Coordinates of N, CA and C and ligand atoms in Angstrom, one line a residue:
M743 N 0.9 -1.3 0.0 CA -0.2 -0.1 0.1 C 0.9 1.2 0.1
P744 N 0.6 2.4 -0.7 CA 1.1 3.3 -0.9 C 1.1 4.2 0.2
H745 N 2.3 4.4 0.9 CA 2.5 5.7 2.2 C 3.2 6.8 1.8
E746 N 2.9 7.8 2.6 CA 3.2 9.1 2.6 C 4.8 8.8 2.5
T747 N 5.4 9.8 1.5 CA 7.0 9.8 1.3 C 7.3 11.1 0.9
S748 N 8.2 11.4 1.5 CA 9.1 12.8 1.5 C 10.3 12.5 0.4
V749 N 10.5 13.2 -0.5 CA 12.0 13.5 -1.0 C 12.7 14.8 -0.9
L750 N 13.9 14.9 -0.8 CA 14.1 16.5 -0.9 C 15.6 16.0 -2.0
F751 N 15.2 17.0 -3.0 CA 16.6 16.8 -4.4 C 17.4 18.3 -3.8
V752 N 18.7 17.9 -3.9 CA 19.9 18.8 -3.4 C 21.1 18.9 -4.3
C753 N 20.9 20.3 -4.7 CA 22.5 20.7 -5.6 C 23.2 21.5 -5.0
L754 N 23.9 22.3 -5.8 CA 24.8 23.6 -5.0 C 24.0 24.6 -4.8
G755 N 23.6 25.1 -5.6 CA 22.5 26.4 -6.1 C 21.2 26.4 -5.7
N756 N 20.3 25.3 -6.0 CA 19.4 25.2 -6.1 C 18.1 25.8 -6.8
I757 N 19.0 26.2 -7.9 CA 18.5 27.1 -9.1 C 18.4 26.3 -10.9
C758 N 19.0 25.4 -10.6 CA 19.2 24.5 -11.9 C 19.0 23.3 -12.0
R759 N 19.7 22.3 -11.2 CA 19.6 21.0 -11.1 C 18.3 20.4 -10.2
S760 N 18.4 20.7 -9.1 CA 17.4 20.3 -8.1 C 16.2 20.8 -8.3
P761 N 15.9 22.1 -9.1 CA 14.5 22.4 -9.3 C 14.0 21.5 -10.4
L762 N 15.1 21.5 -11.3 CA 14.5 20.4 -12.2 C 13.9 19.2 -12.1
A763 N 14.7 18.6 -11.1 CA 14.5 17.3 -10.7 C 12.9 17.2 -10.0
E764 N 13.1 18.2 -9.0 CA 11.6 18.3 -8.1 C 10.4 18.4 -9.4
G765 N 10.8 19.5 -10.4 CA 9.7 19.2 -11.1 C 9.4 18.0 -11.8
I766 N 10.2 17.5 -12.5 CA 10.4 16.1 -13.3 C 9.7 15.1 -12.1
F767 N 10.4 14.9 -10.7 CA 10.0 14.0 -10.1 C 8.2 14.1 -9.8
R768 N 7.9 15.8 -9.3 CA 6.2 16.3 -9.1 C 5.5 15.4 -10.4
S769 N 6.0 16.0 -11.4 CA 5.2 15.5 -12.6 C 5.0 14.0 -13.0
L770 N 6.1 13.2 -12.5 CA 5.7 11.5 -12.5 C 4.6 11.4 -11.4
V771 N 4.9 11.9 -10.2 CA 4.1 11.2 -9.3 C 2.5 11.7 -9.6
E772 N 2.1 12.9 -10.1 CA 1.2 13.5 -10.7 C 0.6 12.5 -11.6
A773 N 1.4 11.8 -12.8 CA 1.0 10.7 -13.8 C 0.4 9.5 -13.3
L774 N 1.1 9.3 -11.5 CA 0.6 8.3 -11.4 C -0.4 8.2 -10.9
G775 N -0.9 9.7 -10.4 CA -2.3 9.8 -9.5 C -2.1 10.0 -8.2
M776 N -1.0 10.1 -7.9 CA -0.7 10.4 -6.3 C 0.2 11.3 -5.6
P777 N -0.1 12.6 -6.3 CA 0.4 14.0 -5.9 C 0.5 13.9 -4.2
A778 N -1.0 13.6 -3.7 CA -1.1 13.1 -2.3 C -0.1 12.9 -1.1
V779 N 0.3 11.9 -2.0 CA 1.3 11.0 -1.4 C 2.7 11.4 -0.9
F780 N 2.8 12.3 -1.8 CA 4.4 12.4 -1.8 C 4.4 14.1 -1.4
T781 N 5.5 14.0 -0.3 CA 6.1 15.9 -0.5 C 7.2 15.8 -0.9
V782 N 7.1 16.6 -2.1 CA 9.0 17.0 -2.9 C 9.3 18.4 -2.7
D783 N 10.4 18.5 -2.5 CA 10.9 19.8 -2.2 C 12.1 19.5 -2.7
S784 N 13.1 20.9 -2.9 CA 14.6 20.9 -3.3 C 15.3 22.1 -2.7
A785 N 16.6 21.7 -2.4 CA 17.6 22.8 -1.7 C 18.8 22.9 -2.2
G786 N 19.3 23.7 -1.8 CA 21.1 23.6 -2.0 C 22.0 23.6 -1.0
T787 N 23.4 23.4 -1.3 CA 24.4 23.1 -0.2 C 24.6 24.4 0.0
S788 N 24.4 25.6 -0.9 CA 25.0 27.0 -0.7 C 23.9 28.1 0.0
R789 N 24.2 29.1 0.0 CA 23.6 30.4 0.2 C 23.4 31.0 -0.9
Y790 N 24.1 30.8 -1.9 CA 24.2 31.8 -3.1 C 23.0 32.4 -3.6
H791 N 21.8 31.4 -3.7 CA 20.8 32.1 -4.5 C 19.3 31.7 -3.6
I792 N 19.7 31.9 -2.1 CA 18.5 31.8 -1.3 C 17.3 32.8 -1.9
G793 N 16.3 32.5 -2.0 CA 15.2 33.2 -2.2 C 14.8 33.4 -3.7
N794 N 15.9 33.1 -4.7 CA 15.5 33.4 -6.0 C 14.9 32.1 -6.7
P795 N 14.4 32.5 -7.8 CA 13.6 31.3 -8.6 C 14.6 30.7 -9.6
P796 N 14.1 29.6 -10.4 CA 15.1 28.8 -11.2 C 15.8 29.8 -11.9
H797 N 16.8 29.3 -12.2 CA 17.5 29.9 -13.4 C 16.7 30.4 -14.6
P798 N 16.9 31.1 -15.3 CA 15.7 31.5 -16.6 C 15.9 30.3 -17.7
Q799 N 17.3 29.8 -17.7 CA 17.6 28.9 -19.0 C 16.8 27.8 -18.2
T800 N 16.7 27.2 -16.9 CA 16.2 26.2 -16.4 C 14.9 26.1 -16.7
Q801 N 14.3 27.4 -16.3 CA 12.8 27.4 -16.5 C 12.3 27.3 -18.0
E802 N 12.9 27.7 -18.7 CA 12.8 27.7 -20.1 C 12.7 26.3 -20.7
H803 N 13.7 25.5 -20.3 CA 14.2 24.3 -20.5 C 13.1 23.2 -20.3
A804 N 12.8 23.4 -18.9 CA 11.3 22.9 -18.3 C 10.2 23.2 -19.1
R805 N 10.0 24.5 -19.3 CA 8.8 24.9 -19.9 C 8.5 24.2 -21.4
K806 N 9.6 24.5 -22.2 CA 9.4 24.0 -23.8 C 9.9 22.5 -23.8
T807 N 10.5 21.9 -23.0 CA 11.0 20.5 -23.3 C 10.4 19.6 -22.9
L808 N 9.8 19.7 -21.3 CA 9.0 19.3 -20.6 C 7.4 19.6 -20.2
G809 N 7.1 20.9 -20.8 CA 5.8 21.1 -20.5 C 5.6 21.6 -19.0
L810 N 6.9 21.8 -18.2 CA 6.5 21.9 -16.7 C 6.8 23.5 -16.4
D811 N 6.1 24.1 -15.5 CA 6.0 25.4 -14.9 C 6.9 25.3 -13.5
I812 N 8.1 25.7 -13.2 CA 8.6 25.5 -12.1 C 9.0 27.0 -11.8
S813 N 8.3 28.1 -12.0 CA 8.8 29.5 -12.0 C 8.3 29.6 -10.5
S814 N 7.5 29.3 -10.0 CA 7.3 29.4 -8.5 C 8.2 29.2 -7.1
L815 N 9.0 28.1 -7.7 CA 9.8 27.3 -6.6 C 10.7 28.6 -6.5
K816 N 11.6 28.6 -4.9 CA 12.3 29.4 -4.6 C 13.4 28.7 -3.9
A817 N 14.7 29.3 -4.1 CA 15.8 28.5 -3.7 C 15.8 28.7 -2.1
R818 N 16.4 27.2 -1.6 CA 16.9 27.7 -0.3 C 17.7 26.9 0.2
Q819 N 18.4 26.9 1.3 CA 19.6 26.4 1.5 C 19.0 24.9 2.2
V820 N 19.8 24.0 2.1 CA 19.4 22.6 3.4 C 19.9 22.9 4.4
R821 N 18.7 22.3 5.4 CA 19.4 22.7 6.9 C 19.0 21.2 7.6
S822 N 20.0 21.0 8.7 CA 20.1 19.8 9.6 C 18.7 19.0 9.5
E823 N 17.5 19.8 9.8 CA 16.2 19.1 10.3 C 15.8 18.6 8.8
D824 N 16.2 18.6 7.8 CA 16.0 18.0 6.4 C 16.1 16.5 6.8
F825 N 17.4 16.4 7.5 CA 17.6 14.6 7.5 C 16.5 14.0 8.1
N826 N 16.0 14.7 9.2 CA 14.8 14.1 9.7 C 13.5 13.9 9.3
A827 N 13.3 15.1 8.4 CA 12.2 15.4 8.0 C 12.0 14.5 6.8
F828 N 12.6 14.7 5.6 CA 12.7 13.6 4.5 C 13.0 12.5 4.6
D829 N 12.2 11.6 3.8 CA 12.6 10.1 3.9 C 13.9 9.9 3.1
Y830 N 13.7 10.9 1.6 CA 15.0 10.3 0.9 C 15.5 12.0 0.8
V831 N 17.0 12.1 0.8 CA 17.6 13.1 0.7 C 18.2 12.9 -0.8
V832 N 18.4 13.5 -1.6 CA 19.1 12.9 -3.1 C 19.8 14.3 -3.7
A833 N 21.1 13.5 -4.0 CA 22.1 14.2 -4.3 C 22.4 14.5 -5.8
M834 N 22.7 15.6 -6.6 CA 22.9 15.7 -7.6 C 24.5 15.2 -8.0
D835 N 25.1 15.4 -7.3 CA 26.7 15.2 -7.9 C 27.4 14.6 -6.4
R836 N 28.7 14.1 -6.5 CA 29.2 13.6 -5.5 C 29.8 14.7 -4.6
E837 N 30.0 15.7 -5.2 CA 30.6 17.1 -4.0 C 29.2 17.2 -3.3
N838 N 27.9 17.5 -4.0 CA 26.5 17.8 -3.3 C 26.6 16.5 -1.9
L839 N 26.8 15.4 -2.4 CA 26.9 14.3 -1.1 C 27.9 14.5 -0.3
E840 N 28.9 14.5 -0.8 CA 30.0 14.8 0.2 C 29.6 16.0 1.3
D841 N 29.4 17.0 0.7 CA 28.8 18.4 1.4 C 27.8 18.0 2.7
L842 N 26.8 17.4 2.0 CA 25.5 16.8 2.9 C 26.1 15.8 3.9
R843 N 27.1 15.0 4.0 CA 27.4 14.1 4.7 C 28.2 14.7 5.8
S844 N 28.7 16.0 5.4 CA 29.6 16.5 6.5 C 28.6 17.5 7.4
L845 N 27.4 17.7 7.2 CA 26.2 18.4 7.8 C 26.2 17.8 9.2
P846 N 25.7 18.3 10.3 CA 25.0 17.6 11.3 C 23.9 16.7 11.1
E847 N 23.8 16.2 11.6 CA 22.5 15.3 11.6 C 22.2 14.2 10.0
S848 N 23.2 14.4 9.3 CA 23.0 13.5 7.9 C 22.9 12.2 8.3
H849 N 23.7 11.7 9.5 CA 23.8 10.1 9.6 C 22.1 9.7 10.3
S850 N 21.5 10.6 10.6 CA 19.7 10.2 10.6 C 19.1 10.1 9.8
C851 N 19.7 10.5 8.6 CA 18.7 10.3 7.3 C 18.6 9.0 7.0
K852 N 17.4 8.6 6.5 CA 17.5 7.0 6.4 C 17.7 6.3 4.9
N853 N 17.8 7.6 3.8 CA 18.1 7.2 2.6 C 18.9 8.4 2.1
L854 N 20.1 9.0 2.3 CA 20.8 9.8 1.5 C 21.7 9.3 0.6
A855 N 21.6 9.4 -0.9 CA 22.1 8.9 -1.8 C 22.4 9.8 -3.0
L856 N 22.9 9.4 -4.0 CA 23.0 10.1 -5.2 C 21.9 9.8 -6.1
L857 N 21.3 10.6 -6.8 CA 20.2 10.5 -7.9 C 20.6 9.2 -8.8
S858 N 21.9 9.5 -9.1 CA 22.2 8.4 -10.5 C 22.0 6.9 -10.0
S859 N 22.2 6.9 -8.5 CA 22.0 5.7 -8.1 C 21.1 4.8 -7.9
Y860 N 19.6 5.4 -8.5 CA 18.4 5.1 -8.3 C 18.4 4.7 -10.0
A861 N 19.0 5.4 -11.2 CA 18.7 4.8 -12.2 C 18.8 3.5 -12.8
R862 N 17.8 3.0 -13.5 CA 17.8 1.8 -14.2 C 18.4 1.7 -15.0
T863 N 19.1 2.7 -15.6 CA 19.8 2.2 -16.8 C 21.1 3.0 -16.9
P864 N 22.4 2.8 -17.2 CA 23.8 3.4 -17.1 C 23.4 4.7 -17.2
V865 N 24.2 5.6 -16.1 CA 24.2 6.9 -16.6 C 25.4 7.4 -15.9
P866 N 26.0 8.6 -16.2 CA 26.8 9.2 -15.3 C 26.5 9.4 -13.9
A867 N 27.9 9.2 -12.9 CA 27.3 9.4 -11.8 C 26.9 10.6 -11.0
D868 N 27.7 11.8 -11.6 CA 27.3 13.3 -11.3 C 26.0 13.6 -12.6
V869 N 25.2 14.5 -12.0 CA 24.2 15.1 -13.2 C 25.0 16.5 -13.2
P870 N 25.7 16.8 -14.4 CA 26.2 17.8 -15.1 C 25.8 19.1 -14.5
D871 N 26.4 20.2 -13.7 CA 25.6 21.6 -13.9 C 25.9 22.3 -14.8
P872 N 24.4 22.5 -15.3 CA 24.1 23.2 -16.9 C 24.5 24.9 -16.3
Y873 N 24.6 25.5 -15.0 CA 24.8 26.4 -14.9 C 26.6 26.9 -15.6
F874 N 27.7 26.0 -15.3 CA 28.6 26.0 -16.0 C 28.9 25.4 -17.2
G875 N 27.7 24.9 -17.6 CA 28.2 24.0 -19.1 C 27.7 24.6 -20.3
G876 N 27.8 24.2 -21.3 CA 27.4 24.4 -22.6 C 26.0 24.4 -23.2
D877 N 25.9 24.7 -24.5 CA 24.5 24.5 -25.0 C 23.6 23.4 -24.7
D878 N 24.4 22.5 -24.8 CA 23.9 20.8 -24.5 C 23.8 20.4 -23.0
G879 N 24.2 21.5 -22.0 CA 24.1 21.2 -20.8 C 22.7 20.7 -20.2
F880 N 21.7 21.1 -20.9 CA 20.8 20.8 -20.4 C 20.1 19.2 -20.5
G881 N 20.5 19.2 -22.0 CA 20.2 17.7 -22.4 C 21.0 16.5 -21.9
I882 N 22.0 16.8 -21.3 CA 22.7 15.6 -20.6 C 22.0 15.5 -18.9
T883 N 21.9 16.7 -18.3 CA 20.9 17.3 -17.3 C 20.3 16.5 -17.5
Q884 N 19.2 16.9 -18.3 CA 17.6 16.2 -18.1 C 17.7 14.6 -18.2
R885 N 18.6 14.0 -19.1 CA 18.5 12.6 -19.2 C 18.8 12.1 -18.0
I886 N 19.7 12.4 -17.3 CA 20.1 11.8 -16.0 C 19.2 12.0 -15.3
V887 N 18.5 13.2 -15.1 CA 17.5 13.6 -13.9 C 16.3 12.6 -14.2
E888 N 15.9 12.9 -15.6 CA 14.9 11.7 -15.7 C 15.1 10.4 -15.3
Q889 N 16.2 9.7 -15.5 CA 16.5 8.3 -15.6 C 16.5 8.1 -14.1
G890 N 17.2 9.2 -13.3 CA 16.9 9.0 -11.5 C 15.8 9.0 -11.1
C891 N 14.9 9.9 -11.2 CA 13.9 10.1 -10.8 C 12.7 8.8 -11.1
R892 N 13.0 8.3 -12.3 CA 12.1 7.2 -12.7 C 12.3 6.0 -11.7
G893 N 13.8 5.9 -11.4 CA 14.2 4.8 -10.7 C 13.9 5.1 -9.2
L894 N 14.1 6.3 -8.9 CA 13.8 6.8 -7.5 C 12.1 6.2 -6.9
L895 N 11.5 6.7 -7.9 CA 9.9 6.7 -8.0 C 9.8 5.0 -8.1
Q896 N 10.5 3.8 -8.7 CA 10.2 2.8 -9.1 C 10.6 1.9 -7.6
T897 N 11.8 2.6 -6.8 CA 12.2 2.0 -5.6 C 11.3 2.2 -4.5
I898 N 10.8 3.5 -4.8 CA 10.0 4.0 -3.6 C 8.9 3.0 -3.5
Q899 N 8.1 2.8 -4.6 CA 7.0 1.8 -5.0 C 7.4 0.2 -4.5
E900 N 8.7 -0.1 -4.7 CA 8.9 -1.3 -4.5 C 9.2 -1.7 -2.8
T901 N 9.3 -0.6 -2.2 CA 9.1 -0.4 -0.5 C 7.6 -0.8 -0.1
W902 N 6.8 -0.5 -0.7 CA 5.5 -0.4 -0.5 C 5.0 -1.9 -0.7
S903 N 5.4 -2.6 -1.7 CA 4.8 -3.7 -1.7 C 6.0 -4.7 -0.5
Q904 N 6.7 -4.6 0.0 CA 7.6 -5.5 0.7 C 6.9 -5.5 1.9
Ligands
4NP1298 P1 22.8 24.0 -9.1 O1 23.5 25.3 -10.5 O2 23.8 23.8 -8.3 O3 22.4 23.1 -10.1 O4 21.9 25.0 -9.1 C1 24.4 26.1 -9.9 C2 23.8 27.3 -9.8 C3 24.5 28.2 -9.2 C4 25.8 28.1 -9.1 C5 26.6 26.9 -8.8 C6 25.8 26.0 -9.3 N1 26.8 29.3 -8.6 O5 27.9 29.0 -8.2 O6 26.3 30.7 -8.4

């Protein structure tokens, strides 16, 4: 049986990769008809963009390629309480994961892992940061984020049937 599950996606700035992951994961659970079952959020390890909406290029990519409106999201910094509040804390790259592991309370998180570790098809370990990338940055970013989010959702659904 489905039971309430919370997921927090984390990157560095919370304006490119993790808001995209939040939008994609939310659209997957909506497609399943289960938005009420999930709490989905995102955060950054840094303070750089607190209060800012997703980067304009991220918003445009989400809207044009995926039909997702993520314009209302606001960047925030991850906090120690998140490790207890969320069932899954999901890092976009290995540096994010290391930074998360260095925070107080991170050991109390039940599932702290890389997004790529949930993908059911081979993908690179790190979701590349389109903020620093070239024109195709979003193509690769989106592929890993989608594969990771699909796999994560499958993993969660499998825990329901155990
Ligand atoms: P994100 O991308 O971690 O995917 O949101 C970044 C956005 C901003 C910066 C770094 C990464 N920055 O250095 O300002």
